[in-house]
Short mmCIF file of C-alpha atoms and ligand atoms in Angstrom, two decimals:
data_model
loop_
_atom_site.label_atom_id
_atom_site.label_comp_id
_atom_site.label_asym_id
_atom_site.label_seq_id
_atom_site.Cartn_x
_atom_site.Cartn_y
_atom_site.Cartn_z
CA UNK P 1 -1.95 -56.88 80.48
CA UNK P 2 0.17 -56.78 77.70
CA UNK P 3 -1.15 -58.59 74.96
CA UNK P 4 -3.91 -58.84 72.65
CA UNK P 5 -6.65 -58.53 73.21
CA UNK P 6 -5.86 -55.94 75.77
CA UNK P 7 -3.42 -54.25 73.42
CA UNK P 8 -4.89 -53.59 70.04
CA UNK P 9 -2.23 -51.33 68.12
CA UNK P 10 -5.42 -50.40 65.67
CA UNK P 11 -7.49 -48.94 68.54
CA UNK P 12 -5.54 -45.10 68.35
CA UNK P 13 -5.42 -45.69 64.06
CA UNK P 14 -9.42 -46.19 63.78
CA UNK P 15 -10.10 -42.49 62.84
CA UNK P 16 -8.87 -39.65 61.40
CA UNK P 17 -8.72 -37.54 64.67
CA UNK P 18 -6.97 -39.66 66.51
CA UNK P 19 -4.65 -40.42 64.63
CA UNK P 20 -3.56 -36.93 64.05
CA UNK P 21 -3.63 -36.44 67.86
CA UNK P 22 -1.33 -39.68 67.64
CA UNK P 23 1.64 -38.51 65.13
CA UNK P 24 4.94 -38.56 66.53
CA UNK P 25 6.29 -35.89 63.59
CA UNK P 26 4.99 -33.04 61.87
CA UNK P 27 5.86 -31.69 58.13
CA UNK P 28 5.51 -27.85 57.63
CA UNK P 29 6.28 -25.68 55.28
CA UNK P 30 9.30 -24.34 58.04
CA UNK P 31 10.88 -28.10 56.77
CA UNK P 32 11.51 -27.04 53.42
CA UNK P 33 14.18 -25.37 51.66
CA UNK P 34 13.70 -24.90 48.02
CA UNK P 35 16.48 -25.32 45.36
CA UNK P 36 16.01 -23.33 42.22
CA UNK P 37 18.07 -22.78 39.17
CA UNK P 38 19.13 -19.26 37.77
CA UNK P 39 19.34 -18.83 33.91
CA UNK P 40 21.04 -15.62 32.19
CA UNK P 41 18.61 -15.75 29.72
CA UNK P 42 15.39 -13.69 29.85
CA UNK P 43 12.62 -16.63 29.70
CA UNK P 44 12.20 -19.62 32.20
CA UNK P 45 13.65 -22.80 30.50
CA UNK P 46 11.88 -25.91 31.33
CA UNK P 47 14.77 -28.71 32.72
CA UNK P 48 13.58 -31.88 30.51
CA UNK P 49 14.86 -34.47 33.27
CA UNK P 50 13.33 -32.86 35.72
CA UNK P 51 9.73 -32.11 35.16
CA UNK P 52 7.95 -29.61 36.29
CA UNK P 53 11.52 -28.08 37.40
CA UNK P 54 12.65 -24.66 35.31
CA UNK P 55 15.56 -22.45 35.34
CA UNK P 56 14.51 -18.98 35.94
CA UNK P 57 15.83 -15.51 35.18
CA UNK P 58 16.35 -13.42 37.84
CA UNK P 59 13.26 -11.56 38.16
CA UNK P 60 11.50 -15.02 37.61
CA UNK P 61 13.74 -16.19 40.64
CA UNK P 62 12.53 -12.80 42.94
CA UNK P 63 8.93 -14.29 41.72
CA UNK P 64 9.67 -17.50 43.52
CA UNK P 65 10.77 -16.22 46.87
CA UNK P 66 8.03 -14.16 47.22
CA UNK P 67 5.67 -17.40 46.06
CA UNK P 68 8.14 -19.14 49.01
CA UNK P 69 7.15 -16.83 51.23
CA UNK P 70 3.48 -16.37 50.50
CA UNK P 71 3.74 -20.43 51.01
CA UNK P 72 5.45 -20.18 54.47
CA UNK P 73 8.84 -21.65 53.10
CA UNK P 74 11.55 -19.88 54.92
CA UNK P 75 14.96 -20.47 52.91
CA UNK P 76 15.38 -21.14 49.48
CA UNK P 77 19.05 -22.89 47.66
CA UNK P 78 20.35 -20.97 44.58
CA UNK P 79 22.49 -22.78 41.82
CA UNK P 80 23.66 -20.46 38.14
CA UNK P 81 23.55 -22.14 34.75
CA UNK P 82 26.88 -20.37 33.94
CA UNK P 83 26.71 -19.61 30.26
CA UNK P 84 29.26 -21.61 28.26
CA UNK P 85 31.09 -18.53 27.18
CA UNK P 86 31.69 -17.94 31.24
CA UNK P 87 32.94 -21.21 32.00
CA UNK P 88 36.79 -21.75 32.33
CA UNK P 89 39.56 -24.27 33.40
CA UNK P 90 39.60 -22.84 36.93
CA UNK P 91 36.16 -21.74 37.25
CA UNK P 92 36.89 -17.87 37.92
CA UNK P 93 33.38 -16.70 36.94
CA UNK P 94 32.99 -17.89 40.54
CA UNK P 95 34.14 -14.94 42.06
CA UNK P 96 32.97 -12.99 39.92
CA UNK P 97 31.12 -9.80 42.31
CA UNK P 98 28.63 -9.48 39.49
CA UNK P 99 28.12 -13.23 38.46
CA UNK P 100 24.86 -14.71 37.89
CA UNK P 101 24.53 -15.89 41.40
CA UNK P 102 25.36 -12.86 43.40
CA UNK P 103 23.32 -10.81 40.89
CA UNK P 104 20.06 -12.52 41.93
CA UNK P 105 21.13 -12.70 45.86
CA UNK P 106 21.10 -8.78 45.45
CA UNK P 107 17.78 -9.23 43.90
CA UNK P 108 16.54 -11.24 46.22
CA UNK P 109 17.85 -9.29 49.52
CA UNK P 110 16.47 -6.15 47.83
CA UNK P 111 12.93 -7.63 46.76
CA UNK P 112 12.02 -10.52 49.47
CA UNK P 113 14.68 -10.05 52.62
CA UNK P 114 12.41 -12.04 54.45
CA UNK P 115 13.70 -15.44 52.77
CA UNK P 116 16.64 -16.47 53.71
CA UNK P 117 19.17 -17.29 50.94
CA UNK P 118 21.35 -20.25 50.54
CA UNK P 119 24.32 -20.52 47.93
CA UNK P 120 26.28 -23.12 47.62
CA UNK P 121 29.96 -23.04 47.01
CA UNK P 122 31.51 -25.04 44.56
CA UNK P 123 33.31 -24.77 41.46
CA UNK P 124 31.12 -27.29 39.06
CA UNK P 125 28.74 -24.62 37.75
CA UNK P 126 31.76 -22.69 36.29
CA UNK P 127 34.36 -25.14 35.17
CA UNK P 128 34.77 -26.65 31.63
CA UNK P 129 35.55 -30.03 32.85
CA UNK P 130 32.49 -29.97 35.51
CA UNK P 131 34.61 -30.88 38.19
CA UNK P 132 34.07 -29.25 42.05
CA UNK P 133 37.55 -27.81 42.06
CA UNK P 134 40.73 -27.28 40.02
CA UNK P 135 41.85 -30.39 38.09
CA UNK P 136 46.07 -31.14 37.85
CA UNK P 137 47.25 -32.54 34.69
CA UNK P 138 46.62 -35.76 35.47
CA UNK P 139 42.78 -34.75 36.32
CA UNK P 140 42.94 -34.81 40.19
CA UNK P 141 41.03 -32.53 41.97
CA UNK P 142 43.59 -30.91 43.94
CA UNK P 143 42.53 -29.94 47.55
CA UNK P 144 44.44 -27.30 48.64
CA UNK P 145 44.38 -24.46 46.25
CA UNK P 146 40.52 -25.87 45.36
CA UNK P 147 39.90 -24.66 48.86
CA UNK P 148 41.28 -21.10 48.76
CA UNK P 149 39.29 -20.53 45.34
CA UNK P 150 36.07 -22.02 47.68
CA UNK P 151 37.11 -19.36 50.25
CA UNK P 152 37.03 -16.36 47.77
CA UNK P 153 33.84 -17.61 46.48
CA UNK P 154 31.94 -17.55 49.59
CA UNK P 155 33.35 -14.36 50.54
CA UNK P 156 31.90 -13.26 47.01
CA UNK P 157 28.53 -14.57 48.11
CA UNK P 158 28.41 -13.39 51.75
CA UNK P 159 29.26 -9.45 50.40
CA UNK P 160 26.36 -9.87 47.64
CA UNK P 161 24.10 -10.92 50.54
CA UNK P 162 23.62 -14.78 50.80
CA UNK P 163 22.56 -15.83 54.59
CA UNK P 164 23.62 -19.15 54.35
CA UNK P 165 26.83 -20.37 52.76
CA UNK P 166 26.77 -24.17 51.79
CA UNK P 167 29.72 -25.67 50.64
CA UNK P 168 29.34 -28.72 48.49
CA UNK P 169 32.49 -29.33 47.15
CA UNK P 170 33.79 -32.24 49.88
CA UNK P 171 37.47 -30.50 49.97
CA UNK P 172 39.55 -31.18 53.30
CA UNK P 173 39.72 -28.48 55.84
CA UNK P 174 37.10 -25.77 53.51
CA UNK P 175 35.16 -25.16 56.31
CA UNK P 176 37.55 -24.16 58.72
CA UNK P 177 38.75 -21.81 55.71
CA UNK P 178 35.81 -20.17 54.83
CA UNK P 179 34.39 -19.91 58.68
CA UNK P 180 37.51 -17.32 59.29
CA UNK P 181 37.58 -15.66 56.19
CA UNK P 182 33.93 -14.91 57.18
CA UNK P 183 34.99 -13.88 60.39
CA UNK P 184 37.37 -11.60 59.36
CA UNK P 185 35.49 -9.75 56.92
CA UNK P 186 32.70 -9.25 59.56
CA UNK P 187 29.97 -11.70 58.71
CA UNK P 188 29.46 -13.22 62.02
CA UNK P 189 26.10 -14.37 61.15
CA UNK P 190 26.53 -15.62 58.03
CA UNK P 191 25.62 -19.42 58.45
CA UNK P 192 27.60 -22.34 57.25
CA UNK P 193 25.38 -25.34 56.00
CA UNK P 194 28.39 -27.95 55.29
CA UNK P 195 27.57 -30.64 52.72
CA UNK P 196 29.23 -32.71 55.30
CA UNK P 197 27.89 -36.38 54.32
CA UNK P 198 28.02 -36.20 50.42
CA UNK P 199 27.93 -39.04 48.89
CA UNK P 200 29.33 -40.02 45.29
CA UNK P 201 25.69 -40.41 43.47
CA UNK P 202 24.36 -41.73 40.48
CA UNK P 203 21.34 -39.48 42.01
CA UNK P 204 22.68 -36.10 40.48
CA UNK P 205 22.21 -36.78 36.96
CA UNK P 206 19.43 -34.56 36.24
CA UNK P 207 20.86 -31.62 38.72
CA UNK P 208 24.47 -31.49 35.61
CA UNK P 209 21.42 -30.96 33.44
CA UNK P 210 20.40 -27.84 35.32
CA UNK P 211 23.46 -26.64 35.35
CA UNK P 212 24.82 -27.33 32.24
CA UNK P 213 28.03 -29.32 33.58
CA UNK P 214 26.69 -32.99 32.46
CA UNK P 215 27.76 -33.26 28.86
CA UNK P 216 31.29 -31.47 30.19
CA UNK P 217 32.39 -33.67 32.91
CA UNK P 218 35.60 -35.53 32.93
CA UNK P 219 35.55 -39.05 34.84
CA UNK P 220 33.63 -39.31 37.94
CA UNK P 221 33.58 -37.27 41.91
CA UNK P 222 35.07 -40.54 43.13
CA UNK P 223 37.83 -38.94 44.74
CA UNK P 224 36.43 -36.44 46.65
CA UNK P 225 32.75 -37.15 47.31
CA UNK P 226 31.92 -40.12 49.87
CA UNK P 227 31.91 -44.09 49.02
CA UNK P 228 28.85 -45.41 49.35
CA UNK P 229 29.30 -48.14 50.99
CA UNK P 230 30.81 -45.65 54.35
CA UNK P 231 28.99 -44.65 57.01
CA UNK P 232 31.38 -44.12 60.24
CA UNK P 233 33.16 -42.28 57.95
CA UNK P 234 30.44 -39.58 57.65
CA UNK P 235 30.44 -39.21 61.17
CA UNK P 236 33.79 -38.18 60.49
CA UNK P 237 33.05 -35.99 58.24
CA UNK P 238 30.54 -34.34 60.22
CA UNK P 239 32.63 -34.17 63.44
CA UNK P 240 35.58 -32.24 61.28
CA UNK P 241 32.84 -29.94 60.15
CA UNK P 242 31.93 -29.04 63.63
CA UNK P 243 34.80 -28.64 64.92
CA UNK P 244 35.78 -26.43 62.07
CA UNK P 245 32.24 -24.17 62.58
CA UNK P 246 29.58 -25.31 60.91
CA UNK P 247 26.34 -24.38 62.03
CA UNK P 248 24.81 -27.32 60.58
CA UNK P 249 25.15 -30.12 58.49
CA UNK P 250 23.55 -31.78 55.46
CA UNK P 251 23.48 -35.37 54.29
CA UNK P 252 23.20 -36.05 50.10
CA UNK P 253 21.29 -37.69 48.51
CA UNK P 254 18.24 -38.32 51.15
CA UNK P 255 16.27 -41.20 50.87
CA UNK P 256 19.08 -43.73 50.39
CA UNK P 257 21.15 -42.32 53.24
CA UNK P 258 18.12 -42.34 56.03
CA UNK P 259 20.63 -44.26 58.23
CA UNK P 260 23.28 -41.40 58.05
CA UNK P 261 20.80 -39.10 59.38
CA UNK P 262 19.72 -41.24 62.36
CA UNK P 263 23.01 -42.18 63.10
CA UNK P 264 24.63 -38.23 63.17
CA UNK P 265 21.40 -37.01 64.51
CA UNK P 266 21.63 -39.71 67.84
CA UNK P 267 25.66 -39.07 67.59
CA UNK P 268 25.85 -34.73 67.53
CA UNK P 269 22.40 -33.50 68.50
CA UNK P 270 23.05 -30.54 65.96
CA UNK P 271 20.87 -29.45 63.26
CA UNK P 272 20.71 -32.08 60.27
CA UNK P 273 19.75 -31.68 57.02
CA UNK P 274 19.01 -33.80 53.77
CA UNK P 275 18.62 -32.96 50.38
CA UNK P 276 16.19 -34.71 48.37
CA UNK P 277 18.02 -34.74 44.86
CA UNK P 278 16.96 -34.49 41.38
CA UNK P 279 17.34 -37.83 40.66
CA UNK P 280 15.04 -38.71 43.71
CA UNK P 281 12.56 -36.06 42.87
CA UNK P 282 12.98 -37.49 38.83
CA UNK P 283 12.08 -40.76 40.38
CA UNK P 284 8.74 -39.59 42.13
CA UNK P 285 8.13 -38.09 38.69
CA UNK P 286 9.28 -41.03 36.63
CA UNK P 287 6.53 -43.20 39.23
CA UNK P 288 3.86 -40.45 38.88
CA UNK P 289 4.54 -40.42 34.93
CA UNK P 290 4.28 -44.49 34.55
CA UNK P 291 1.09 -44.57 36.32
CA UNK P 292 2.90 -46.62 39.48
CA UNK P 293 2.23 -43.43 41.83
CA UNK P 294 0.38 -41.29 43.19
CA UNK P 295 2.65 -37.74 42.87
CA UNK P 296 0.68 -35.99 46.27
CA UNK P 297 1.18 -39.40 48.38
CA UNK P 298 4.61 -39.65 47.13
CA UNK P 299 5.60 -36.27 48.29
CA UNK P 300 4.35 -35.90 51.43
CA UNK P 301 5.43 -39.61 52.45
CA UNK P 302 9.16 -39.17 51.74
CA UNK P 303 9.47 -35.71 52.80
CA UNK P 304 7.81 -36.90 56.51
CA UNK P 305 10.54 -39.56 56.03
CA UNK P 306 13.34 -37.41 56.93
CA UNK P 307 11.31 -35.36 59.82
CA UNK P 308 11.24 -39.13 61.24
CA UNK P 309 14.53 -39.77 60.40
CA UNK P 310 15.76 -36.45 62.74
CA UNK P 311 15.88 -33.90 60.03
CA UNK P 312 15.77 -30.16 60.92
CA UNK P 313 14.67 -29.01 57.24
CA UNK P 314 14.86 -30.98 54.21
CA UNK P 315 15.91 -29.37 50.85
CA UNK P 316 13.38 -30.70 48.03
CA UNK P 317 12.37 -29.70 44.38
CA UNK P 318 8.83 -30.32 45.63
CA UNK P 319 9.47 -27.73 48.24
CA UNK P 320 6.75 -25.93 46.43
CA UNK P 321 4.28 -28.61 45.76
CA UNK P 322 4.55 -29.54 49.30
CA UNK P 323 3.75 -26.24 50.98
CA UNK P 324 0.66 -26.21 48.91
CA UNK P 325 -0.54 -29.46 50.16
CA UNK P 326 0.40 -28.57 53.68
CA UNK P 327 -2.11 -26.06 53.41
CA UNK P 328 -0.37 -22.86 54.00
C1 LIG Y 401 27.63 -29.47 43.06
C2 LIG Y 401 26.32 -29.98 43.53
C3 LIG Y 401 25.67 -31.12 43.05
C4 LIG Y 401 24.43 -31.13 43.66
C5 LIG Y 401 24.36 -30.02 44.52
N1 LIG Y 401 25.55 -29.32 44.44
C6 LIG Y 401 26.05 -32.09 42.01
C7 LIG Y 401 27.33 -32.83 42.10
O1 LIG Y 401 27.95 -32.91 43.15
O2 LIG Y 401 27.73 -33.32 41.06
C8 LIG Y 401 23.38 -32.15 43.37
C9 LIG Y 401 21.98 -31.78 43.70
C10 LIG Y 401 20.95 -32.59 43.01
O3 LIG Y 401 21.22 -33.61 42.35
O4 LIG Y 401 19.78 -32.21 43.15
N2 LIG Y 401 28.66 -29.40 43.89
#
């Protein structure tokens, strides 16, 4: 018997215990990998696209790793507001040993060494034109000396502490680059998140906000982040980073690129994650704010999402928000 009557689909939905008994995926507070934003100022600063989202000093950002791990969130994502008077054509604040970033990994590996810390390597948060790398004079973001600048700047961030070194920059060959320079400096067990499916977004908006790099950039990230309309080529993308040593892989944005995750998930078997962006988690809150949703339903819904989808971990602004409602 294989049809209805016999089979009622609703039978193992009628109650509450049975359908928990029933999920196929689980959402924990081990999924989640919260982003936060570092200020050099001494007060938290309220982001205005992204409510409910702050910059933080750096004591304020030792505050929130210890509230990540009181929640049961393992790993949180750093990113600097660079002040202004820091920035520069070629972004050197970057490897800086006492910039703003590797002043609160210190912090944090002193205070809470019990959260893992991910930094991501890129130029934007440093540059005057807002750009990932170093522009030529006819504002091409050249590859190859972008990458050797990328290299020095993880190196920066693996000797100040970081755990897991995320490059999001979408350079040729960076990978590769930065897995031997780490090598050769002794960090075998620094990880390498790559950034390897990112996609040129109109999704980032409220992230340049963060950082202060909106109002500065030149043009668009055309040229070096993905076209959306592409998918084999992310599995290309992912393959090179692979083969070059990642240790696992991230797809950007989230929600609109479910099908990337399936389809490298089914493809490499290896760890896959997806960052929820601002402009998603802006969205939620735009839905939540206009009365259309409901902010708790919202959350948990999209983050299970990506758990379906094949995601190890998911990196979300509601990291926080999410842990709380998980109940840990
Ligand atoms: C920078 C970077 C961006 C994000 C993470 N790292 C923005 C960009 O590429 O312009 C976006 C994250 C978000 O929107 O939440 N390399």
């Amino acid at each position: 018997m294989s049809s209805y009557p016999a089979v009622r689909l609703r039978r193992t939905r009628a109650s509450a215990w049975s359908r928990r008994l029933h999920a196929e995926t689980t959402l924990t507070p081990a999924d989640l990998i919260w982003p936060l934003f570092i200020t050099a100022g001494d007060a938290e600063e309220p982001i205005a696209s992204l409510p409910g989202v702050s910059r933080w000093p750096v004591a304020g950002i030792v505050a929130r790793a210890r509230e990540a791990r009181d929640l049961g969130i393992p790993c949180i994502a750093l990113f600097p507001n660079t002040p202004p008077d820091r920035k520069s054509e070629r972004g050197d604040e970057a490897l800086n040993p006492d910039n703003l970033m590797c002043r609160a990994i210190r912090a944090l590996k002193d205070a809470v060494p019990e959260v893992g810390v991910l930094t991501d390597v890129a130029l934007d948060p440093y540059t005057t034109h807002g750009h990932d790398g170093l522009v030529d004079a006819a504002g091409y973001v050249v590859n190859d000396t972008t990458a050797e600048m990328l290299v020095a700047q993880a190196l920066n961030q693996a000797a100040a502490g970081a755990d897991v070194i995320a490059p999001s920059d979408m350079m040729d060959g960076r990978v590769g680059l930065i897995r031997a320079a780490l090598e050769a400096d002794g960090h075998h067990n620094v990880q390498i998140m790559a950034y390897a499916a990112k996609y040129a977004s109109g999704f980032y908006g409220p992230f340049r906000d963060a950082v202060g790099s909106r109002g500065l950039l030149k043009g668009d990230k055309k040229t070096y982040q993905m076209d959306a309309a592409n998918a084999q080529e992310a599995l290309r993308e992912v393959a090179l980073d692979l083969a070059e040593g990642a240790d696992s892989v991230m797809v950007k944005p989230g929600l609109p690129y479910l099908d990337i995750v399936v389809r490298v998930r089914e493809r490499f078997g290896v760890p896959v994650f997806a960052y929820q962006v601002s402009g998603e988690y802006a969205m939620i809150e735009a839905s939540v704010a206009a009365g259309a949703g409901e902010r708790d339903a919202l959350v948990l819904e999209t983050l299970l999402a990506f758990k379906r989808a094949g995601c190890s971990g998911v990196l979300t602004y509601h990291a926080a928000h999410a842990a709380r409602l998980l109940g840990a």
